[in-house]
Amino acid sequence: MTSAEPAPGRPAGPPVATATGLCKQYPGVRALDSVEFTIHSGEVRALLGRNGAGKSTLIRLLSGVETPDAGEVVIGGEPLGDGGVRRAAELGVATVYQELSLVPEMTVAENLFLNEWPRRGAAGIDYPRMRREAAEVLGELEVPVDPGALVGTLPLAEQQLIEIARAVRRRPRLLILDEPTSALAAEETHTVLSAVRRIADSGVAVIYVSHRLDEIRQVAGSVTVVRDGQVIDTVDVRDATTPQIVALMLGTTVQEAAALEPRTVDRTRTPLLSVRGLKLPPKLHGVDFDLYAGEVLGIGGLLGSGRSELLRAIAGFEPRAERVIEVDGARVARPTAAAMKKLGLGMTPEDRKGAGIVPMLGVGENMVMSWFGGVSRRGSISPALAERAGRDLVERLSVKTPRLSTPIVNLSGGNQQKAVIGRWLHARSRILLLDEPTRGVDVEAKQQIYRLVRELAGNGAAVVFVSGELEELPLVCDRVVTLQQGRIHREFTAPDITLDNIMAATMAVEV
C-alpha cells in the first residue's frame, strides 16, 4: 500500500495527514526508521505495536511535540515543519493522552475551555456562552453531562469523554487518542467507542492507539502495525485474525527466549497463598488463584486490566475489596495491610519513586525500615545492627551504592528496585508481590532482578510477578495467568509460556 492510498476498511476520503520518510534517533535507540503513514478523512486507524515499537514517537512527531531527524509531516496539505505543538494545533491536530489532564475542582464547561475562556469585555469570563457552547459539544457526542458539574464528581468514563470533547471543541482534522479506555472497565468503554465513531462520521480522521483487539474491531476499519521503528503493514481488521496481527507485532525474526524448564513445584500441597472471589469494582469481578511455595506466578493483562489493583487488594491496601484469602491453608479473618505483612507478605509497588522509596533516606535505612525489630535492642534501633543488615543486603543483591547513607534517590532505577525488594527480604517475607519490578531499569539490572526472583523462589518463596512487558514473563515465570474483563482468562505453565500465547490471550476476548 502506498502512502497516498486509503487504508482498508474505509471509503476513500481526502488525505488528512501524511508522514514521509520519518526518522527519529535517540541516544542508542533508532525509534523510527523511514516511516510512511497516511490517514484519510473519516477514517479510524488503530495503531498497534509492542512496548518500544515506535508508536509513541510517531504520535509525538504527528502532534508536533518533537521534530523528525529526517522526513516530513504534512497536515491538510501544509507541512508541519518545526513549528511544534502550536503549529500542529493550527493545522488541526488534537491529541488526547492516556493520562487525564482535567482540573477536578473546575466545572465541565471550564475544563472544555481551559485557558481559552470566552471573554465579555472588561467584565471577565462569559459564563453563559461557555456553558452554551459546552452543551453543544457534549450534545454532538451524546454525552449526558451537565456543563456545570464539577469534573471531580464524575465517573472516570465521563471524565474521559470530557477530555475527548475538549479536543473535539477545537474542530480538529486529526484526532489522536492514546489508550483512551485503558483505565476503564469493560462495561464503560462502549460510550467512548460510540463517541469515537460519531467523531469519525463527522469527517475527522482518528488515530486510535490501543492493545485491546476487541475494541479495535468495534471502532476501527484498519490497523497499522509498528515494529522496531518501522511500519510493518496496514490491514483490514475484518480480515485479519488475532494470531495474524500478533505475528505482525512480533515478527518472524524475533528471537524469543525459550520458556523455562518446569521447576519442581509441588502443587499437591496446600497453597502458600489462596485467593477466592476477589472483587473490586469496576476493575475486578471475581478472581481466583492459588500460589505455591517455590513458584513464580506471572500476571499478564493490558494496561487498565486490574493488575495493580489485584496486588493491592491481596496486600490489604484496598479496603473496598471483597475477597477470601488463605495463607498456609488458614483463612485470614481481616486481610489488612498490617495483617498480611505479619503473615509474611511483602509488596513492591508499581510507582517505585512515589510509593516504593523514601527518597532522601539512605539506602540502608530504606532496606531495614520494613522490620525494625530485626535491627533493635531493648526496644531501640541499634545503628550497628542496622548497618550490618544493610551491608548484608547490599552485598547479597549487588546494590551499587557508595555508602549505606547515600540517599536512595541518587541510585539508578535498577539499584533502587533491588533495594526495595531487599526491604522485604530483610522482613523475611515468604510471599512477594512484585508490581512492575523492572520498569525503568536498564538491561543489566533486569537480568539481575530476573535471577534474584528465580533465586528467591528456589529458596522456597512464592512470588507474583506483574509486568506490562509481556516478553518478560517467559523469562522468569513458572506459570502465567492472564487477566481480562476482571477475571482470570487463561493459564499457561512452563514450557508452554510463550510470548505469542500470552499476547493473544491478553489482546482478544476469544483466542
GROMACS .gro file of N, CA, C and O in nm, residues 244-286:
model
  172
  244GLN      N    1  -0.272  -1.354   1.335
  244GLN     CA    2  -0.203  -1.285   1.227
  244GLN      C    3  -0.152  -1.148   1.273
  244GLN      O    4  -0.039  -1.109   1.241
  245ILE      N    5  -0.235  -1.077   1.349
  245ILE     CA    6  -0.192  -0.946   1.399
  245ILE      C    7  -0.079  -0.961   1.499
  245ILE      O    8   0.018  -0.884   1.498
  246VAL      N    9  -0.089  -1.060   1.587
  246VAL     CA   10   0.019  -1.084   1.683
  246VAL      C   11   0.149  -1.117   1.610
  246VAL      O   12   0.257  -1.069   1.649
  247ALA      N   13   0.139  -1.196   1.503
  247ALA     CA   14   0.260  -1.231   1.426
  247ALA      C   15   0.323  -1.107   1.365
  247ALA      O   16   0.447  -1.095   1.360
  248LEU      N   17   0.240  -1.012   1.317
  248LEU     CA   18   0.294  -0.887   1.263
  248LEU      C   19   0.366  -0.807   1.371
  248LEU      O   20   0.471  -0.747   1.348
  249MET      N   21   0.309  -0.808   1.492
  249MET     CA   22   0.370  -0.732   1.602
  249MET      C   23   0.501  -0.794   1.647
  249MET      O   24   0.596  -0.723   1.681
  250LEU      N   25   0.507  -0.928   1.648
  250LEU     CA   26   0.626  -0.995   1.698
  250LEU      C   27   0.733  -1.010   1.590
  250LEU      O   28   0.852  -0.998   1.619
  251GLY      N   29   0.691  -1.040   1.468
  251GLY     CA   30   0.787  -1.058   1.360
  251GLY      C   31   0.846  -1.197   1.357
  251GLY      O   32   0.870  -1.259   1.460
  252THR      N   33   0.872  -1.246   1.241
  252THR     CA   34   0.927  -1.382   1.229
  252THR      C   35   1.073  -1.387   1.269
  252THR      O   36   1.126  -1.494   1.296
  253THR      N   37   1.139  -1.269   1.276
  253THR     CA   38   1.281  -1.268   1.310
  253THR      C   39   1.306  -1.246   1.457
  253THR      O   40   1.421  -1.245   1.501
  254VAL      N   41   1.199  -1.225   1.535
  254VAL     CA   42   1.217  -1.202   1.677
  254VAL      C   43   1.270  -1.328   1.744
  254VAL      O   44   1.215  -1.436   1.730
  255GLN      N   45   1.379  -1.315   1.816
  255GLN     CA   46   1.436  -1.429   1.887
  255GLN      C   47   1.373  -1.434   2.025
  255GLN      O   48   1.415  -1.364   2.116
  256GLU      N   49   1.271  -1.514   2.040
  256GLU     CA   50   1.202  -1.524   2.168
  256GLU      C   51   1.280  -1.616   2.261
  256GLU      O   52   1.321  -1.725   2.223
  257ALA      N   53   1.301  -1.570   2.382
  257ALA     CA   54   1.373  -1.652   2.479
  257ALA      C   55   1.293  -1.780   2.506
  257ALA      O   56   1.171  -1.779   2.513
  258ALA      N   57   1.365  -1.886   2.518
  258ALA     CA   58   1.299  -2.014   2.543
  258ALA      C   59   1.229  -2.012   2.677
  258ALA      O   60   1.278  -1.953   2.774
  259ALA      N   61   1.112  -2.072   2.682
  259ALA     CA   62   1.041  -2.082   2.809
  259ALA      C   63   1.122  -2.165   2.907
  259ALA      O   64   1.202  -2.249   2.869
  260LEU      N   65   1.100  -2.139   3.033
  260LEU     CA   66   1.176  -2.207   3.137
  260LEU      C   67   1.142  -2.355   3.143
  260LEU      O   68   1.029  -2.395   3.118
  261GLU      N   69   1.241  -2.432   3.176
  261GLU     CA   70   1.212  -2.571   3.208
  261GLU      C   71   1.128  -2.574   3.336
  261GLU      O   72   1.155  -2.498   3.429
  262PRO      N   73   1.025  -2.658   3.340
  262PRO     CA   74   0.941  -2.660   3.459
  262PRO      C   75   1.024  -2.691   3.584
  262PRO      O   76   1.101  -2.786   3.586
  263ARG      N   77   1.010  -2.609   3.685
  263ARG     CA   78   1.076  -2.635   3.810
  263ARG      C   79   0.986  -2.729   3.890
  263ARG      O   80   0.866  -2.736   3.869
  264THR      N   81   1.043  -2.801   3.983
  264THR     CA   82   0.963  -2.892   4.066
  264THR      C   83   0.884  -2.810   4.167
  264THR      O   84   0.937  -2.769   4.270
  265VAL      N   85   0.760  -2.779   4.131
  265VAL     CA   86   0.670  -2.706   4.220
  265VAL      C   87   0.560  -2.802   4.260
  265VAL      O   88   0.484  -2.850   4.177
  266ASP      N   89   0.554  -2.832   4.386
  266ASP     CA   90   0.457  -2.930   4.435
  266ASP      C   91   0.321  -2.863   4.453
  266ASP      O   92   0.295  -2.795   4.551
  267ARG      N   93   0.233  -2.881   4.353
  267ARG     CA   94   0.101  -2.821   4.358
  267ARG      C   95  -0.003  -2.915   4.419
  267ARG      O   96  -0.122  -2.889   4.412
  268THR      N   97   0.043  -3.026   4.478
  268THR     CA   98  -0.049  -3.113   4.551
  268THR      C   99  -0.057  -3.073   4.697
  268THR      O  100  -0.149  -3.113   4.768
  269ARG      N  101   0.038  -2.992   4.741
  269ARG     CA  102   0.038  -2.947   4.880
  269ARG      C  103  -0.058  -2.829   4.898
  269ARG      O  104  -0.110  -2.774   4.801
  270THR      N  105  -0.077  -2.789   5.020
  270THR     CA  106  -0.158  -2.672   5.049
  270THR      C  107  -0.090  -2.548   4.991
  270THR      O  108   0.030  -2.527   5.013
  271PRO      N  109  -0.164  -2.464   4.917
  271PRO     CA  110  -0.103  -2.343   4.862
  271PRO      C  111  -0.053  -2.252   4.974
  271PRO      O  112  -0.113  -2.246   5.082
  272LEU      N  113   0.055  -2.182   4.946
  272LEU     CA  114   0.103  -2.084   5.043
  272LEU      C  115   0.007  -1.965   5.049
  272LEU      O  116  -0.020  -1.909   5.155
  273LEU      N  117  -0.049  -1.930   4.932
  273LEU     CA  118  -0.148  -1.821   4.924
  273LEU      C  119  -0.264  -1.868   4.838
  273LEU      O  120  -0.244  -1.922   4.729
  274SER      N  121  -0.384  -1.847   4.887
  274SER     CA  122  -0.505  -1.882   4.812
  274SER      C  123  -0.597  -1.762   4.809
  274SER      O  124  -0.624  -1.701   4.915
  275VAL      N  125  -0.643  -1.724   4.690
  275VAL     CA  126  -0.732  -1.609   4.672
  275VAL      C  127  -0.860  -1.658   4.606
  275VAL      O  128  -0.855  -1.726   4.504
  276ARG      N  129  -0.974  -1.622   4.664
  276ARG     CA  130  -1.103  -1.663   4.610
  276ARG      C  131  -1.200  -1.545   4.608
  276ARG      O  132  -1.209  -1.468   4.704
  277GLY      N  133  -1.270  -1.534   4.493
  277GLY     CA  134  -1.380  -1.437   4.482
  277GLY      C  135  -1.338  -1.293   4.501
  277GLY      O  136  -1.416  -1.213   4.555
  278LEU      N  137  -1.220  -1.256   4.455
  278LEU     CA  138  -1.173  -1.119   4.477
  278LEU      C  139  -1.246  -1.025   4.382
  278LEU      O  140  -1.237  -1.036   4.259
  279LYS      N  141  -1.318  -0.931   4.442
  279LYS     CA  142  -1.394  -0.833   4.365
  279LYS      C  143  -1.356  -0.692   4.409
  279LYS      O  144  -1.348  -0.664   4.528
  280LEU      N  145  -1.330  -0.607   4.311
  280LEU     CA  146  -1.302  -0.466   4.336
  280LEU      C  147  -1.354  -0.387   4.217
  280LEU      O  148  -1.279  -0.352   4.127
  281PRO      N  149  -1.486  -0.361   4.214
  281PRO     CA  150  -1.544  -0.289   4.101
  281PRO      C  151  -1.478  -0.151   4.087
  281PRO      O  152  -1.442  -0.090   4.188
  282PRO      N  153  -1.464  -0.100   3.964
  282PRO     CA  154  -1.512  -0.162   3.840
  282PRO      C  155  -1.409  -0.253   3.772
  282PRO      O  156  -1.436  -0.300   3.661
  283LYS      N  157  -1.292  -0.277   3.832
  283LYS     CA  158  -1.186  -0.350   3.763
  283LYS      C  159  -1.195  -0.502   3.777
  283LYS      O  160  -1.173  -0.575   3.682
  284LEU      N  161  -1.221  -0.552   3.898
  284LEU     CA  162  -1.211  -0.695   3.925
  284LEU      C  163  -1.346  -0.751   3.967
  284LEU      O  164  -1.415  -0.693   4.051
  285HIS      N  165  -1.382  -0.866   3.908
  285HIS     CA  166  -1.518  -0.918   3.925
  285HIS      C  167  -1.522  -1.064   3.970
  285HIS      O  168  -1.622  -1.132   3.950
  286GLY      N  169  -1.416  -1.111   4.031
  286GLY     CA  170  -1.417  -1.248   4.079
  286GLY      C  171  -1.292  -1.323   4.040
  286GLY      O  172  -1.295  -1.410   3.952
   0.00000   0.00000   0.00000
